[in-house]
């Protein structure tokens, strides 16, 4: 994309309403625009990143055997009456009426709807196990929407739902998702720690939150320092092995790590004092095992191998896709702006033309830009070099290809790595090779 024609509205001033750095940078770099309290429009730069984050989530869900569907945002109150949650949910639920005065709601989560869909098709134990997921907008009328997309009212969530014949089967599904989550966050350049968590309005008695340690995080956490050192997906973990999935789960449960709601003083006292860590974190994912909490009241049952009807054991697994964009920035920035990890960057590289109108500079920039195609943002504006550098640093492209008249005459460019600040003079071919990885 050519910057001179792009819709990438950056701000010079720091917006006063933004309290945390990721929110400030998302507004300044033109990723989002607030349209109502806790509701955001995603502008080209933000939308590209949101899609990349969503795509990594999708690939890892598919790899773990979950199947993608798309359920609607609007649901009928009737379904929620069947589970008993319509009245229990409270003012966080946005309730609506259609023209026939039928009660509807904007979905805050989809346990009821997916159970309804599944019960209309699943008849026998051969229809199990299954895991269905979607990536869809949710609405929760949060009391205090804040920190931009971190705690929004409308937000994008990946939610998966597993159906198993037995408790053991359900526990296996839970471990598969725990493993998939560790992979998902690692691919985004994040270190997310699975911590024992409260189940809240989703219910059940087994649950882990995936926490990225950050001072600005909304969750208070307690953990054994050893927990941070675990190489979750280290070289000795074979991908997709059942034993390793179990080991990963055992690691997550053996070492003390809990959110404040689940904090257990007695267990905490057994952690050697020097290893006790107390901090804050951002919850980017949350997984639940809740047995028959929805299948029982909603009448979902299948015929078991012995001919008896069985109520499937269920779990649900959420990832805050839009929250992750904020969390990634919170973990990767400096005073100048965002430092996108390669896997989620809106553009892999900025091509910075230091002398627009200089024949050699224009020709070399065009060549590099054409070679990179959609991966590059070409700064072809008639702006000063300082402005271009500042914008590239703010927007955080992993690579900057800087083309000036002296280099262009010698057929060389400068290549800057945003994450480390390293700069090297290289040939255009070498630059392209590095950027393409
Ligand atoms: N049905 C379950 C799992 S699918 C569920 O809804 N879980 S949840 O309530 O924990 O939400 C899942 C994830 O969505 C959270 O871990 C968090 O990352 C994200 N999330 C929750 N509320 C918000 C919000 N107000 N703004 C942004 N992201 C949110």
JSON list of N, CA and C in Angstrom, two decimals, residues 7-37:
[
{"chain": "A", "resi": 7, "resn": "UNK", "atom": "N", "xyz": [-5.47, 5.09, 4.04]},
{"chain": "A", "resi": 7, "resn": "UNK", "atom": "CA", "xyz": [-6.25, 5.68, 5.12]},
{"chain": "A", "resi": 7, "resn": "UNK", "atom": "C", "xyz": [-5.64, 5.20, 6.43]},
{"chain": "A", "resi": 8, "resn": "UNK", "atom": "N", "xyz": [-4.59, 5.91, 6.83]},
{"chain": "A", "resi": 8, "resn": "UNK", "atom": "CA", "xyz": [-3.88, 5.52, 8.06]},
{"chain": "A", "resi": 8, "resn": "UNK", "atom": "C", "xyz": [-3.73, 6.76, 8.94]},
{"chain": "A", "resi": 9, "resn": "UNK", "atom": "N", "xyz": [-4.83, 7.14, 9.58]},
{"chain": "A", "resi": 9, "resn": "UNK", "atom": "CA", "xyz": [-4.82, 8.41, 10.32]},
{"chain": "A", "resi": 9, "resn": "UNK", "atom": "C", "xyz": [-4.04, 8.33, 11.64]},
{"chain": "A", "resi": 10, "resn": "UNK", "atom": "N", "xyz": [-2.81, 8.81, 11.62]},
{"chain": "A", "resi": 10, "resn": "UNK", "atom": "CA", "xyz": [-2.00, 8.83, 12.85]},
{"chain": "A", "resi": 10, "resn": "UNK", "atom": "C", "xyz": [-2.23, 10.16, 13.57]},
{"chain": "A", "resi": 11, "resn": "UNK", "atom": "N", "xyz": [-2.01, 10.13, 14.89]},
{"chain": "A", "resi": 11, "resn": "UNK", "atom": "CA", "xyz": [-2.19, 11.35, 15.69]},
{"chain": "A", "resi": 11, "resn": "UNK", "atom": "C", "xyz": [-0.84, 11.80, 16.23]},
{"chain": "A", "resi": 12, "resn": "UNK", "atom": "N", "xyz": [-0.60, 13.10, 16.22]},
{"chain": "A", "resi": 12, "resn": "UNK", "atom": "CA", "xyz": [0.65, 13.64, 16.77]},
{"chain": "A", "resi": 12, "resn": "UNK", "atom": "C", "xyz": [0.58, 13.67, 18.29]},
{"chain": "A", "resi": 13, "resn": "UNK", "atom": "N", "xyz": [-0.58, 14.12, 18.80]},
{"chain": "A", "resi": 13, "resn": "UNK", "atom": "CA", "xyz": [-0.70, 14.27, 20.26]},
{"chain": "A", "resi": 13, "resn": "UNK", "atom": "C", "xyz": [-1.17, 12.96, 20.90]},
{"chain": "A", "resi": 14, "resn": "UNK", "atom": "N", "xyz": [-0.78, 12.82, 22.14]},
{"chain": "A", "resi": 14, "resn": "UNK", "atom": "CA", "xyz": [-1.24, 11.67, 22.91]},
{"chain": "A", "resi": 14, "resn": "UNK", "atom": "C", "xyz": [-2.66, 11.92, 23.38]},
{"chain": "A", "resi": 15, "resn": "UNK", "atom": "N", "xyz": [-3.61, 11.06, 23.01]},
{"chain": "A", "resi": 15, "resn": "UNK", "atom": "CA", "xyz": [-5.00, 11.28, 23.43]},
{"chain": "A", "resi": 15, "resn": "UNK", "atom": "C", "xyz": [-5.14, 11.24, 24.95]},
{"chain": "A", "resi": 16, "resn": "UNK", "atom": "N", "xyz": [-5.82, 12.24, 25.49]},
{"chain": "A", "resi": 16, "resn": "UNK", "atom": "CA", "xyz": [-5.89, 12.40, 26.95]},
{"chain": "A", "resi": 16, "resn": "UNK", "atom": "C", "xyz": [-6.66, 11.26, 27.62]},
{"chain": "A", "resi": 17, "resn": "UNK", "atom": "N", "xyz": [-7.64, 10.68, 26.90]},
{"chain": "A", "resi": 17, "resn": "UNK", "atom": "CA", "xyz": [-8.51, 9.69, 27.57]},
{"chain": "A", "resi": 17, "resn": "UNK", "atom": "C", "xyz": [-7.83, 8.33, 27.76]},
{"chain": "A", "resi": 18, "resn": "UNK", "atom": "N", "xyz": [-6.70, 8.11, 27.08]},
{"chain": "A", "resi": 18, "resn": "UNK", "atom": "CA", "xyz": [-6.10, 6.78, 27.12]},
{"chain": "A", "resi": 18, "resn": "UNK", "atom": "C", "xyz": [-5.14, 6.64, 28.30]},
{"chain": "A", "resi": 19, "resn": "UNK", "atom": "N", "xyz": [-5.44, 5.68, 29.18]},
{"chain": "A", "resi": 19, "resn": "UNK", "atom": "CA", "xyz": [-4.65, 5.56, 30.42]},
{"chain": "A", "resi": 19, "resn": "UNK", "atom": "C", "xyz": [-3.47, 4.60, 30.29]},
{"chain": "A", "resi": 20, "resn": "UNK", "atom": "N", "xyz": [-3.55, 3.64, 29.38]},
{"chain": "A", "resi": 20, "resn": "UNK", "atom": "CA", "xyz": [-2.43, 2.69, 29.29]},
{"chain": "A", "resi": 20, "resn": "UNK", "atom": "C", "xyz": [-1.78, 2.79, 27.91]},
{"chain": "A", "resi": 21, "resn": "UNK", "atom": "N", "xyz": [-0.53, 2.36, 27.86]},
{"chain": "A", "resi": 21, "resn": "UNK", "atom": "CA", "xyz": [0.29, 2.62, 26.68]},
{"chain": "A", "resi": 21, "resn": "UNK", "atom": "C", "xyz": [-0.28, 1.97, 25.42]},
{"chain": "A", "resi": 22, "resn": "UNK", "atom": "N", "xyz": [-0.82, 0.76, 25.53]},
{"chain": "A", "resi": 22, "resn": "UNK", "atom": "CA", "xyz": [-1.34, 0.11, 24.32]},
{"chain": "A", "resi": 22, "resn": "UNK", "atom": "C", "xyz": [-2.52, 0.89, 23.75]},
{"chain": "A", "resi": 23, "resn": "UNK", "atom": "N", "xyz": [-3.37, 1.42, 24.62]},
{"chain": "A", "resi": 23, "resn": "UNK", "atom": "CA", "xyz": [-4.52, 2.19, 24.16]},
{"chain": "A", "resi": 23, "resn": "UNK", "atom": "C", "xyz": [-4.04, 3.47, 23.47]},
{"chain": "A", "resi": 24, "resn": "UNK", "atom": "N", "xyz": [-3.06, 4.15, 24.12]},
{"chain": "A", "resi": 24, "resn": "UNK", "atom": "CA", "xyz": [-2.52, 5.38, 23.52]},
{"chain": "A", "resi": 24, "resn": "UNK", "atom": "C", "xyz": [-1.95, 5.08, 22.14]},
{"chain": "A", "resi": 25, "resn": "UNK", "atom": "N", "xyz": [-1.15, 4.01, 22.05]},
{"chain": "A", "resi": 25, "resn": "UNK", "atom": "CA", "xyz": [-0.51, 3.70, 20.76]},
{"chain": "A", "resi": 25, "resn": "UNK", "atom": "C", "xyz": [-1.52, 3.25, 19.71]},
{"chain": "A", "resi": 26, "resn": "UNK", "atom": "N", "xyz": [-2.55, 2.54, 20.13]},
{"chain": "A", "resi": 26, "resn": "UNK", "atom": "CA", "xyz": [-3.55, 2.12, 19.14]},
{"chain": "A", "resi": 26, "resn": "UNK", "atom": "C", "xyz": [-4.27, 3.31, 18.54]},
{"chain": "A", "resi": 27, "resn": "UNK", "atom": "N", "xyz": [-4.51, 4.35, 19.38]},
{"chain": "A", "resi": 27, "resn": "UNK", "atom": "CA", "xyz": [-5.15, 5.56, 18.86]},
{"chain": "A", "resi": 27, "resn": "UNK", "atom": "C", "xyz": [-4.16, 6.37, 18.03]},
{"chain": "A", "resi": 28, "resn": "UNK", "atom": "N", "xyz": [-2.93, 6.53, 18.55]},
{"chain": "A", "resi": 28, "resn": "UNK", "atom": "CA", "xyz": [-1.94, 7.35, 17.84]},
{"chain": "A", "resi": 28, "resn": "UNK", "atom": "C", "xyz": [-1.54, 6.76, 16.50]},
{"chain": "A", "resi": 29, "resn": "UNK", "atom": "N", "xyz": [-1.41, 5.43, 16.44]},
{"chain": "A", "resi": 29, "resn": "UNK", "atom": "CA", "xyz": [-1.00, 4.78, 15.19]},
{"chain": "A", "resi": 29, "resn": "UNK", "atom": "C", "xyz": [-2.19, 4.53, 14.26]},
{"chain": "A", "resi": 30, "resn": "UNK", "atom": "N", "xyz": [-3.40, 4.96, 14.68]},
{"chain": "A", "resi": 30, "resn": "UNK", "atom": "CA", "xyz": [-4.57, 4.86, 13.80]},
{"chain": "A", "resi": 30, "resn": "UNK", "atom": "C", "xyz": [-5.06, 3.45, 13.59]},
{"chain": "A", "resi": 31, "resn": "UNK", "atom": "N", "xyz": [-5.05, 2.63, 14.66]},
{"chain": "A", "resi": 31, "resn": "UNK", "atom": "CA", "xyz": [-5.54, 1.24, 14.53]},
{"chain": "A", "resi": 31, "resn": "UNK", "atom": "C", "xyz": [-7.05, 1.18, 14.71]},
{"chain": "A", "resi": 32, "resn": "UNK", "atom": "N", "xyz": [-7.53, 1.97, 15.67]},
{"chain": "A", "resi": 32, "resn": "UNK", "atom": "CA", "xyz": [-8.96, 1.94, 15.98]},
{"chain": "A", "resi": 32, "resn": "UNK", "atom": "C", "xyz": [-9.48, 3.34, 16.22]},
{"chain": "A", "resi": 33, "resn": "UNK", "atom": "N", "xyz": [-10.80, 3.44, 16.21]},
{"chain": "A", "resi": 33, "resn": "UNK", "atom": "CA", "xyz": [-11.46, 4.70, 16.51]},
{"chain": "A", "resi": 33, "resn": "UNK", "atom": "C", "xyz": [-12.66, 4.37, 17.37]},
{"chain": "A", "resi": 34, "resn": "UNK", "atom": "N", "xyz": [-12.75, 4.98, 18.54]},
{"chain": "A", "resi": 34, "resn": "UNK", "atom": "CA", "xyz": [-13.90, 4.70, 19.41]},
{"chain": "A", "resi": 34, "resn": "UNK", "atom": "C", "xyz": [-15.15, 5.33, 18.81]},
{"chain": "A", "resi": 35, "resn": "UNK", "atom": "N", "xyz": [-16.24, 4.55, 18.77]},
{"chain": "A", "resi": 35, "resn": "UNK", "atom": "CA", "xyz": [-17.49, 5.09, 18.22]},
{"chain": "A", "resi": 35, "resn": "UNK", "atom": "C", "xyz": [-18.53, 5.30, 19.31]},
{"chain": "A", "resi": 36, "resn": "UNK", "atom": "N", "xyz": [-18.48, 4.51, 20.38]},
{"chain": "A", "resi": 36, "resn": "UNK", "atom": "CA", "xyz": [-19.27, 4.72, 21.61]},
{"chain": "A", "resi": 36, "resn": "UNK", "atom": "C", "xyz": [-18.41, 4.15, 22.72]},
{"chain": "A", "resi": 37, "resn": "UNK", "atom": "N", "xyz": [-18.82, 4.35, 23.98]},
{"chain": "A", "resi": 37, "resn": "UNK", "atom": "CA", "xyz": [-18.02, 3.82, 25.10]},
{"chain": "A", "resi": 37, "resn": "UNK", "atom": "C", "xyz": [-17.81, 2.32, 24.91]}
]
